Coordinates of C-alpha atoms and ligand atoms in Angstrom, one line a residue:
Chain A
X834 CA -71.7 -30.5 44.2
X835 CA -75.4 -29.9 43.5
X836 CA -76.4 -28.3 40.3
X837 CA -77.6 -24.7 40.4
X838 CA -81.0 -25.6 39.1
X839 CA -82.7 -28.9 38.5
X840 CA -86.2 -29.4 37.2
X841 CA -87.7 -32.8 36.9
X842 CA -90.8 -33.8 35.1
X843 CA -92.5 -30.4 35.6
X844 CA -96.2 -30.4 34.6
X845 CA -98.5 -27.5 35.1
X846 CA -102.3 -27.4 34.8
X847 CA -104.2 -24.2 35.5
X848 CA -107.7 -25.0 36.7
X849 CA -110.3 -22.4 36.4
X850 CA -114.1 -22.2 36.1
X851 CA -113.9 -22.0 32.3
X852 CA -111.9 -25.2 32.2
X853 CA -108.4 -26.2 32.7
X854 CA -105.3 -25.2 30.7
X855 CA -102.5 -27.6 30.3
X856 CA -99.5 -25.3 30.3
X857 CA -96.5 -27.5 30.8
X858 CA -95.9 -31.2 30.3
X859 CA -92.9 -33.2 31.6
X860 CA -90.3 -30.5 31.3
X861 CA -86.9 -31.6 32.7
X862 CA -83.7 -29.7 32.5
X863 CA -80.9 -28.4 34.7
X864 CA -78.0 -26.0 34.8
X865 CA -74.6 -25.9 36.3
X866 CA -73.7 -22.9 38.4
X867 CA -72.6 -20.1 36.0
X868 CA -74.4 -21.5 33.0
X869 CA -76.4 -19.3 30.6
X870 CA -79.6 -20.9 29.3
X871 CA -82.0 -19.4 26.8
X872 CA -85.5 -20.6 26.3
X873 CA -87.3 -20.1 23.1
X874 CA -90.8 -21.2 22.2
X875 CA -94.1 -20.0 20.7
X876 CA -96.3 -17.6 22.6
X877 CA -98.3 -19.2 25.3
X878 CA -96.2 -22.3 25.6
X879 CA -95.5 -21.8 29.3
X880 CA -92.1 -20.0 29.4
X881 CA -93.3 -17.4 31.9
X882 CA -95.0 -20.1 33.9
X883 CA -91.7 -22.1 33.9
X884 CA -89.7 -19.2 35.2
X885 CA -92.2 -18.5 38.0
X886 CA -92.1 -22.2 39.0
X887 CA -88.4 -22.0 39.1
X888 CA -88.5 -18.9 41.3
X889 CA -90.9 -20.6 43.7
X890 CA -93.7 -18.1 42.9
X891 CA -95.9 -20.8 41.4
X892 CA -96.3 -24.4 42.4
X893 CA -96.0 -27.0 39.7
X894 CA -98.9 -29.5 39.5
X895 CA -96.3 -32.3 39.1
X896 CA -92.6 -32.7 39.3
X897 CA -89.9 -31.3 41.5
X898 CA -87.7 -28.2 41.4
X899 CA -84.3 -27.9 43.1
X900 CA -82.2 -24.8 43.4
X901 CA -78.6 -25.5 44.7
X902 CA -79.7 -28.9 45.8
X903 CA -82.6 -27.7 47.9
X904 CA -86.3 -28.4 47.0
X905 CA -88.2 -25.2 46.2
X906 CA -91.2 -24.8 48.5
X907 CA -91.7 -21.0 48.4
X908 CA -90.2 -17.9 46.8
X909 CA -86.4 -18.5 46.5
X910 CA -84.3 -15.6 47.7
X911 CA -80.9 -15.4 46.1
X912 CA -82.5 -14.5 42.7
X913 CA -82.9 -11.5 40.5
X914 CA -86.0 -11.4 38.4
X915 CA -86.9 -9.5 35.3
X916 CA -90.6 -9.8 34.4
X917 CA -92.1 -9.6 30.9
X918 CA -93.5 -6.2 31.9
X919 CA -91.4 -3.7 33.8
X920 CA -93.5 -3.9 37.1
X921 CA -92.3 -0.6 38.4
X922 CA -93.9 1.1 41.4
X923 CA -95.5 4.3 40.0
X924 CA -95.0 6.1 43.3
X925 CA -91.3 5.5 43.4
X926 CA -88.6 7.3 41.4
X927 CA -86.4 5.3 39.1
X928 CA -83.7 5.2 41.7
X929 CA -86.1 4.2 44.5
X930 CA -87.5 1.5 42.3
X931 CA -84.1 -0.1 42.0
X932 CA -83.4 0.5 45.7
X933 CA -86.6 -1.5 46.6
X934 CA -84.5 -4.6 46.2
X935 CA -82.0 -3.2 48.7
X936 CA -84.6 -2.0 51.2
X937 CA -86.5 -5.3 51.2
X938 CA -83.2 -7.2 51.7
X939 CA -82.0 -4.9 54.4
X940 CA -78.8 -4.1 52.6
X941 CA -76.6 -1.0 53.2
X942 CA -78.5 1.8 51.4
X943 CA -75.6 4.2 51.1
X944 CA -73.3 1.7 49.5
X945 CA -75.9 0.3 47.0
X946 CA -77.1 3.8 46.0
X947 CA -73.8 4.1 44.2
X948 CA -74.2 0.6 42.7
X949 CA -77.6 1.7 41.4
X950 CA -76.3 4.8 39.8
X951 CA -73.5 2.8 38.2
X952 CA -76.1 0.3 36.8
X953 CA -78.2 3.2 35.4
X954 CA -75.2 4.5 33.6
X955 CA -74.6 1.0 32.2
X956 CA -78.0 0.8 30.7
X957 CA -77.9 4.3 29.3
X958 CA -80.2 5.9 31.9
X959 CA -77.7 8.2 33.7
X960 CA -79.5 11.3 34.8
X961 CA -82.9 9.7 35.0
X962 CA -82.7 8.5 38.6
X963 CA -85.1 11.2 39.9
X964 CA -87.7 10.6 37.2
X965 CA -91.0 8.7 37.8
X966 CA -91.8 5.6 35.7
X967 CA -94.6 7.5 33.8
X968 CA -91.9 9.9 32.5
X969 CA -90.1 7.0 30.8
X970 CA -90.7 5.0 27.7
X971 CA -91.5 1.3 27.8
X972 CA -88.0 0.3 26.8
X973 CA -86.5 2.6 29.4
X974 CA -88.8 1.2 32.1
X975 CA -87.7 -2.3 31.2
X976 CA -84.0 -1.3 31.6
X977 CA -84.8 0.1 35.1
X978 CA -86.2 -3.3 36.0
X979 CA -83.0 -4.9 34.7
X980 CA -81.0 -2.7 37.1
X981 CA -83.3 -3.7 39.9
X982 CA -82.7 -7.4 39.2
X983 CA -78.9 -7.0 39.1
X984 CA -78.2 -4.6 42.0
X985 CA -77.8 -7.2 44.8
X986 CA -75.6 -9.4 42.5
X987 CA -77.8 -12.5 42.7
X988 CA -76.4 -16.0 41.9
X989 CA -79.4 -16.7 39.8
X990 CA -80.9 -14.4 37.2
X991 CA -84.3 -15.2 35.7
X992 CA -85.2 -12.9 32.8
X993 CA -88.5 -13.1 30.9
X994 CA -88.1 -11.4 27.5
X995 CA -86.2 -8.5 29.1
X996 CA -85.3 -6.8 25.8
X997 CA -88.7 -7.3 24.1
X998 CA -89.6 -3.6 24.2
X999 CA -86.2 -2.2 23.3
X1000 CA -85.1 -1.0 19.8
X1001 CA -82.7 -3.2 17.8
X1002 CA -79.6 -1.1 18.3
X1003 CA -80.0 -0.7 22.1
X1004 CA -80.9 -4.3 22.3
X1005 CA -77.5 -5.3 20.8
X1006 CA -75.8 -3.1 23.3
X1007 CA -77.8 -4.6 26.1
X1008 CA -76.9 -8.1 24.9
X1009 CA -73.2 -7.2 25.0
X1010 CA -73.5 -5.7 28.5
X1011 CA -75.4 -8.7 29.8
X1012 CA -72.7 -11.0 28.5
X1013 CA -70.0 -8.9 30.1
X1014 CA -71.8 -8.8 33.5
X1015 CA -72.3 -12.6 33.2
X1016 CA -68.6 -13.1 32.3
X1017 CA -67.5 -10.9 35.2
X1018 CA -69.9 -12.4 37.9
X1019 CA -70.5 -15.9 36.6
X1020 CA -74.2 -16.0 37.5
X1021 CA -76.6 -18.7 36.4
X1022 CA -79.0 -17.2 33.9
X1023 CA -82.3 -18.4 32.6
X1024 CA -83.3 -16.1 29.8
X1025 CA -86.6 -16.3 27.8
X1026 CA -86.7 -14.7 24.4
X1027 CA -88.6 -14.7 21.2
X1028 CA -85.5 -13.9 19.2
X1029 CA -83.5 -16.9 18.0
X1030 CA -80.4 -14.9 17.1
X1031 CA -80.5 -13.3 20.6
X1032 CA -80.7 -16.7 22.2
X1033 CA -77.8 -18.1 20.1
X1034 CA -75.7 -15.0 20.9
X1035 CA -76.2 -15.2 24.6
X1036 CA -76.6 -18.8 25.5
X1037 CA -74.4 -21.8 26.4
X1038 CA -77.5 -23.9 25.7
X1039 CA -80.7 -23.0 23.9
X1040 CA -83.8 -24.8 25.0
X1041 CA -86.6 -25.1 22.4
X1042 CA -90.1 -25.6 23.6
X1043 CA -93.2 -26.8 21.8
X1044 CA -96.6 -25.1 21.6
X1045 CA -99.0 -25.7 24.4
X1046 CA -98.8 -27.9 26.4
X1047 CA -95.2 -26.8 26.6
X1048 CA -92.6 -29.6 26.2
X1049 CA -88.9 -29.4 25.9
X1050 CA -88.3 -30.3 22.2
X1051 CA -84.6 -30.0 21.9
X1052 CA -81.6 -28.6 23.5
X1053 CA -78.9 -26.9 21.4
X1054 CA -75.3 -26.5 22.7
X1055 CA -73.9 -23.2 21.4
X1056 CA -70.1 -23.7 21.1
X1057 CA -69.2 -20.2 19.9
X1058 CA -66.3 -18.8 21.9
X1059 CA -66.6 -16.0 24.4
X1060 CA -66.6 -13.1 24.6
X1061 CA -68.9 -13.0 21.6
X1062 CA -69.0 -9.8 19.7
X1063 CA -71.2 -8.2 17.0
X1064 CA -68.9 -9.9 14.5
X1065 CA -69.8 -13.2 15.9
X1066 CA -73.3 -12.8 14.5
X1067 CA -71.8 -12.5 11.0
X1068 CA -70.1 -15.8 11.2
X1069 CA -71.4 -18.8 9.2
X1070 CA -71.7 -21.1 12.2
X1071 CA -73.8 -18.5 14.0
X1072 CA -76.3 -18.3 11.2
X1073 CA -76.2 -22.1 10.8
X1074 CA -77.2 -22.5 14.4
X1075 CA -80.0 -19.9 14.1
X1076 CA -81.3 -21.8 11.0
X1077 CA -81.2 -25.1 12.8
X1078 CA -83.2 -23.8 15.7
X1079 CA -85.7 -22.1 13.4
X1080 CA -86.2 -25.3 11.4
X1081 CA -86.8 -27.2 14.7
X1082 CA -89.4 -24.7 15.7
X1083 CA -91.2 -24.6 12.4
X1084 CA -91.2 -28.4 12.2
X1085 CA -93.4 -28.4 15.3
X1086 CA -95.7 -25.6 14.2
X1087 CA -94.1 -23.0 16.4
X1088 CA -94.0 -19.5 14.8
X1089 CA -91.3 -17.2 16.0
Chain B
X79 CA -74.5 49.2 43.9
X80 CA -77.2 46.5 44.4
X81 CA -80.5 47.2 42.7
X82 CA -83.9 47.0 44.5
X83 CA -84.6 43.8 42.7
X84 CA -81.4 42.2 43.8
X85 CA -82.3 43.1 47.4
X86 CA -85.7 41.6 47.0
X87 CA -87.4 44.9 47.4
X88 CA -90.8 45.4 45.7
X89 CA -89.7 48.5 43.8
X90 CA -91.5 49.6 40.7
X91 CA -89.0 48.1 38.3
X92 CA -89.3 44.7 40.0
X93 CA -93.1 44.8 39.8
X94 CA -93.1 45.6 36.1
X95 CA -90.7 42.8 35.3
X96 CA -92.8 40.4 37.4
X97 CA -95.8 41.2 35.3
X98 CA -94.0 41.0 32.0
X99 CA -91.9 37.9 32.9
X100 CA -92.2 35.6 29.9
X101 CA -93.2 32.5 32.0
X102 CA -95.8 34.3 34.0
X103 CA -98.0 35.8 31.4
X104 CA -99.1 32.5 29.7
X105 CA -99.8 31.1 33.2
X106 CA -101.9 34.0 34.2
X107 CA -103.7 33.7 30.9
X108 CA -104.3 30.0 31.5
X109 CA -105.8 30.8 35.0
X110 CA -108.0 33.4 33.4
X111 CA -109.2 31.0 30.7
X112 CA -110.0 28.4 33.4
X113 CA -111.8 30.8 35.8
X114 CA -113.5 33.2 33.4
X115 CA -116.2 30.9 31.8
X116 CA -117.7 29.6 35.1
X117 CA -117.7 33.2 36.4
X118 CA -119.6 34.4 33.4
X119 CA -122.0 31.5 33.8
X120 CA -122.7 32.6 37.4
X121 CA -123.3 36.2 36.3
X122 CA -125.6 35.0 33.6
X123 CA -127.5 32.8 36.1
X124 CA -128.0 35.7 38.5
X125 CA -129.1 38.0 35.7
X126 CA -131.6 35.4 34.6
X127 CA -132.7 35.0 38.2
X128 CA -133.5 38.8 38.4
X129 CA -135.2 38.8 35.1
X130 CA -137.4 35.8 35.9
X131 CA -138.4 37.3 39.2
X132 CA -139.1 40.7 37.7
X133 CA -141.3 39.2 35.0
X134 CA -143.2 36.6 37.1
X135 CA -143.5 38.8 40.2
X136 CA -142.9 35.8 42.5
X137 CA -143.3 36.6 46.2
X138 CA -140.2 36.9 48.4
X139 CA -140.9 33.8 50.5
X140 CA -140.9 31.5 47.5
X141 CA -137.8 32.8 45.7
X142 CA -136.1 36.0 47.0
X143 CA -133.9 38.3 44.9
X144 CA -130.2 37.3 45.2
X145 CA -129.4 40.6 47.0
X146 CA -131.9 39.7 49.7
X147 CA -129.8 36.5 50.3
X148 CA -126.6 38.6 50.6
X149 CA -128.4 40.8 53.1
X150 CA -129.6 37.8 55.1
X151 CA -125.9 36.7 55.3
X152 CA -124.9 40.0 56.9
X153 CA -128.0 40.6 59.0
X154 CA -127.9 37.1 60.6
X155 CA -124.1 36.8 60.6
X156 CA -123.9 36.2 64.3
X157 CA -126.6 33.5 64.2
X158 CA -125.2 31.8 61.2
X159 CA -121.7 31.8 62.7
X160 CA -122.8 30.2 66.0
X161 CA -124.7 27.4 64.2
X162 CA -122.0 26.9 61.6
X163 CA -119.5 26.2 64.4
X164 CA -121.7 23.5 65.9
X165 CA -122.2 21.8 62.6
X166 CA -118.5 22.0 61.8
X167 CA -117.7 20.3 65.1
X168 CA -120.1 17.5 64.3
X169 CA -118.7 17.1 60.8
X170 CA -115.0 17.3 62.0
X171 CA -115.4 14.7 64.8
X172 CA -117.6 12.5 62.7
X173 CA -115.2 12.5 59.8
X174 CA -112.2 11.8 62.0
X175 CA -113.8 8.9 63.7
X176 CA -115.4 7.6 60.5
X177 CA -112.1 7.7 58.6
X178 CA -110.2 6.1 61.4
X179 CA -112.7 3.2 61.7
X180 CA -113.0 2.8 57.9
X181 CA -109.2 2.7 57.5
X182 CA -108.6 0.3 60.5
X183 CA -111.4 -1.9 59.4
X184 CA -110.0 -2.2 55.9
X185 CA -106.5 -2.9 57.1
X186 CA -107.6 -5.6 59.5
X187 CA -110.1 -7.2 57.0
X188 CA -107.3 -7.5 54.4
X189 CA -104.7 -8.6 56.9
X190 CA -106.6 -11.4 58.5
X191 CA -107.9 -14.2 56.2
X192 CA -110.4 -15.3 58.8
X193 CA -111.9 -11.9 59.2
X194 CA -111.9 -11.4 55.4
X195 CA -113.9 -14.6 54.7
X196 CA -116.4 -14.0 57.5
X197 CA -116.9 -10.3 57.4
X198 CA -116.2 -9.1 53.8
X199 CA -119.3 -10.6 52.3
X200 CA -121.4 -8.6 54.8
X201 CA -119.5 -5.4 54.0
X202 CA -120.3 -5.7 50.4
X203 CA -123.9 -6.7 51.0
X204 CA -124.4 -3.7 53.3
X205 CA -122.6 -1.3 51.0
X206 CA -125.8 -0.7 48.9
X207 CA -128.2 -0.3 51.9
X208 CA -129.1 3.2 53.0
X209 CA -127.1 3.7 56.2
X210 CA -129.1 6.8 57.2
X211 CA -132.1 4.6 58.3
X212 CA -130.1 3.7 61.4
X213 CA -130.2 7.4 62.5
X214 CA -133.4 7.1 64.6
X215 CA -131.9 4.1 66.5
X216 CA -128.9 6.3 67.3
X217 CA -131.2 8.9 68.8
X218 CA -132.9 6.3 71.0
X219 CA -129.4 5.1 72.2
X220 CA -127.6 8.4 72.5
X221 CA -130.3 11.0 72.9
X222 CA -130.5 14.4 71.3
X223 CA -126.9 15.6 72.2
X224 CA -124.0 16.1 69.9
X225 CA -122.9 12.4 70.2
X226 CA -125.8 11.3 68.0
X227 CA -124.9 13.8 65.3
X228 CA -121.3 12.8 65.3
X229 CA -122.3 9.2 65.1
X230 CA -124.6 9.8 62.1
X231 CA -121.7 11.5 60.3
X232 CA -119.4 8.6 61.3
X233 CA -122.0 6.1 60.0
X234 CA -122.2 7.7 56.6
X235 CA -118.5 8.4 56.3
X236 CA -116.8 5.2 57.4
X237 CA -118.4 3.0 54.7
X238 CA -117.0 4.6 51.6
X239 CA -113.5 4.7 53.2
X240 CA -113.8 1.1 54.2
X241 CA -115.0 -0.2 50.9
X242 CA -112.6 1.8 48.6
X243 CA -109.6 1.1 50.8
X244 CA -110.4 -2.7 50.8
X245 CA -110.7 -2.5 47.0
X246 CA -107.4 -0.6 46.8
X247 CA -105.6 -3.0 49.0
X248 CA -106.8 -5.9 46.9
X249 CA -105.9 -4.3 43.6
X250 CA -102.2 -5.1 43.7
X251 CA -101.1 -6.9 40.5
X252 CA -99.9 -10.4 40.7
X253 CA -96.6 -9.5 39.1
X254 CA -96.0 -6.8 41.7
X255 CA -96.6 -9.4 44.5
X256 CA -94.3 -11.9 42.7
X257 CA -91.7 -9.2 42.3
X258 CA -91.5 -8.3 46.0
X259 CA -91.7 -11.9 47.0
X260 CA -88.7 -12.7 44.8
X261 CA -86.9 -10.2 47.0
X262 CA -87.7 -12.3 50.1
X263 CA -90.1 -9.8 51.5
X264 CA -91.8 -10.4 54.8
X265 CA -95.6 -10.2 55.1
X266 CA -95.2 -6.8 56.6
X267 CA -93.0 -5.6 53.8
X268 CA -95.4 -6.9 51.2
X269 CA -98.1 -4.9 53.0
X270 CA -96.2 -1.7 53.6
X271 CA -94.2 -1.5 50.4
X272 CA -96.7 -2.8 47.8
X273 CA -100.3 -3.1 49.1
X274 CA -100.6 0.1 51.1
X275 CA -99.2 2.5 48.4
X276 CA -101.3 0.8 45.8
X277 CA -104.4 1.4 47.9
X278 CA -103.8 5.1 48.4
X279 CA -105.5 6.4 45.3
X280 CA -108.6 4.3 46.1
X281 CA -108.5 5.5 49.7
X282 CA -108.5 9.1 48.5
X283 CA -111.5 8.6 46.2
X284 CA -113.3 7.1 49.3
X285 CA -112.2 10.1 51.3
X286 CA -113.7 12.5 48.7
X287 CA -117.0 10.6 48.8
X288 CA -116.9 10.8 52.6
X289 CA -116.3 14.6 52.5
X290 CA -119.5 15.0 50.5
X291 CA -121.5 12.7 52.8
X292 CA -120.3 14.2 56.0
X293 CA -122.4 17.4 55.6
X294 CA -125.5 15.3 54.8
X295 CA -124.9 13.3 57.9
X296 CA -124.6 16.3 60.2
X297 CA -127.8 17.9 58.7
X298 CA -129.9 14.8 59.0
X299 CA -128.6 14.2 62.5
X300 CA -129.8 17.6 63.5
X301 CA -133.1 17.1 61.8
X302 CA -133.7 14.1 64.1
X303 CA -133.9 16.6 66.9
X304 CA -131.4 19.4 68.0
X305 CA -131.2 22.9 69.4
X306 CA -128.2 24.1 67.4
X307 CA -126.5 23.6 64.1
X308 CA -127.2 24.6 60.5
X309 CA -129.6 21.7 60.0
X310 CA -131.6 22.9 63.0
X311 CA -131.5 26.6 61.8
X312 CA -132.6 25.4 58.3
X313 CA -135.8 23.9 59.9
X314 CA -136.6 26.9 62.0
X315 CA -136.0 29.2 59.0
X316 CA -138.4 27.0 57.1
X317 CA -141.0 27.1 59.9
X318 CA -141.0 30.9 59.8
X319 CA -140.9 31.3 56.0
X320 CA -137.6 33.1 56.3
X321 CA -136.6 32.1 52.8
X322 CA -133.6 34.5 52.4
X323 CA -132.1 33.0 55.5
X324 CA -132.9 29.5 54.2
X325 CA -131.0 30.3 51.0
X326 CA -128.1 31.7 53.1
X327 CA -127.9 28.4 55.0
X328 CA -128.0 26.4 51.8
X329 CA -125.2 28.4 50.3
X330 CA -123.2 27.9 53.6
X331 CA -123.7 24.1 53.6
X332 CA -122.8 24.0 49.9
X333 CA -119.6 25.9 50.7
X334 CA -118.7 23.6 53.6
X335 CA -119.2 20.5 51.4
X336 CA -117.1 22.0 48.6
X337 CA -114.3 23.0 51.0
X338 CA -114.2 19.6 52.5
X339 CA -114.0 18.0 49.1
X340 CA -111.3 20.3 47.9
X341 CA -109.3 19.7 51.1
X342 CA -109.4 16.0 50.5
X343 CA -108.5 16.6 46.8
X344 CA -105.6 18.8 47.9
X345 CA -104.3 16.1 50.3
X346 CA -104.5 13.7 47.4
X347 CA -102.5 15.9 45.1
X348 CA -99.8 16.5 47.8
X349 CA -99.5 12.9 48.7
X350 CA -99.8 11.3 45.3
X351 CA -98.1 13.5 42.8
X352 CA -97.6 10.4 40.6
X353 CA -101.2 9.5 40.4
X354 CA -102.4 9.2 36.8
X355 CA -105.8 10.9 36.9
X356 CA -104.1 13.9 38.6
X357 CA -101.3 14.1 36.0
X358 CA -103.7 15.0 33.3
X359 CA -105.3 17.6 35.5
X360 CA -102.0 19.3 36.2
X361 CA -101.0 19.5 32.5
X362 CA -104.3 21.3 31.8
X363 CA -103.8 23.6 34.8
X364 CA -100.3 24.6 33.6
Ligands
ATP2565 N1 -102.6 -17.7 36.2 C1 -103.1 -18.4 35.2 N2 -104.3 -18.9 35.2 C2 -104.7 -19.7 34.1 N3 -104.0 -19.9 33.0 C3 -102.8 -19.4 33.0 C4 -102.2 -18.6 34.0 N4 -101.0 -18.2 33.7 C5 -100.8 -18.7 32.4 N5 -101.8 -19.4 32.0 C6 -101.9 -20.1 30.7 O1 -100.8 -20.9 30.6 C7 -100.3 -20.9 29.3 C8 -98.8 -20.5 29.3 O2 -98.7 -19.1 29.8 P1 -97.3 -18.4 29.8 O3 -97.6 -17.0 30.3 O4 -96.4 -19.2 30.7 O5 -96.8 -18.4 28.3 P2 -95.5 -17.8 27.7 O6 -94.8 -18.9 27.0 O7 -94.8 -16.9 28.7 O8 -96.1 -16.8 26.5 P3 -95.6 -15.5 25.9 O9 -94.4 -15.8 25.1 O10 -96.7 -14.9 25.1 O11 -95.2 -14.6 27.1 C9 -101.1 -19.9 28.5 O12 -102.0 -20.6 27.7 C10 -101.9 -19.2 29.6 O13 -103.2 -18.9 29.1
MG2566 MG1 -94.5 -15.0 28.9

């Protein structure tokens, strides 16, 4: 069976009048269905670009992308995306922002309304469904965008620093919830983060990228058993893994 | 036994409570604080006006006393009413046609790549030219009837709507487009669910500009040659040195302009309760 995702020799050059930016260079990796990948790398190394190429929203300058064995030639559809910023529509309420996914995909609104309310409860936003985005904090907005990415139960989840704007305590809770959802539904996840502990906590494999032009430096297999709990983070092998990855990044001049 | 208040009757007890209701008093006070300073400023201006005229002994036909303007309003009420109706018709029809053309133009220009590349440069080039100079041509083509006046209004009104709506339709963020495309949106869905709502605030700012320009269009149209309308009346009042009437017409035109603008602003508030610039306004008003 074909792999869930397969990227081969991806290179990306942004050309503009001020000169060209070499964002990605010969990036190759893949994931089996149901695998959880985390990508860490210094700011500006092309992580967002990579996710957009994977989603078919940007076209790589070189290389090939396959999702479920099919070449990506335009926006792929069975995907849920969380962008680095919440990207909520200011004219829609929280609930209607989540329901956008349902409306555009022509799914049953009545049924998914309940799903949306359940997801809001899950991310600690029960009772906020009628609020407008401007009435929410940045972290709350980002949680809404996570609900929106999950509601249609996509096979592939692409998340770009989804918990960047969330406080440490809520973030731990969200990590646990994300792991639980992933264990329940066995989605393929590609998750970008700046936090190495978060990457180790969530991932089956951690992909470490170099500074621009972004290359794949090293891939770490995380063998910690599932489900991982907050105690997992206190284990010696957890911190050993974190230290390994940090050293790898520092050796290549990448600051966390 | 049910009380008056429970029955919804405006009994004395109810009225007293209404006035002393804890939430109402600060709100009334806020309204007072908002309206009082401009009202005082108006009173001060009128007093100054009287004082200046009294001291300088300026003749009536140059600057009449304010009460003479009020008198002109009542004395020529029938006349003013008749001509106001004509001008309002020109403004109303001109606005409706202008907004419709501007809106449809913007939609089709942004929808079709070909049209966009061929026509949009011209739109932006013509944006800064004075549209009013075409008015004489319109007279040659359509004569001195109401059609010409309507078209002059249309001419002035459609451009701001066109340009601001285009700008609004094009101001959708890349991430927003990426988002909706990751949902497998059709071209129509991208348009109706992302582009169009994003463009609404811009469209309304265009609409407010148009509301201000519509009155100018109607008056200028009438100045090109007419036998009715406030612009026409303005010229004949000028010819006969009927300065109080002149002032009355100016006040009327100012009121029409303001009302049009406020109507557009009201539509905006009703349709875009989420819009940022309005949110600040509403917190001040409350
Ligand atoms: N549309 C674009 N046009 C030109 N250059 C771009 C564009 N998008 C990204 N870049 C450049 O490509 C590089 C990688 O950008 P990208 O957003 O993928 O980085 P990132 O790894 O997500 O960074 P961060 O961690 O700060 O979000 C940057 O140097 C950026 O300037
Ligand atoms: Mg990024």
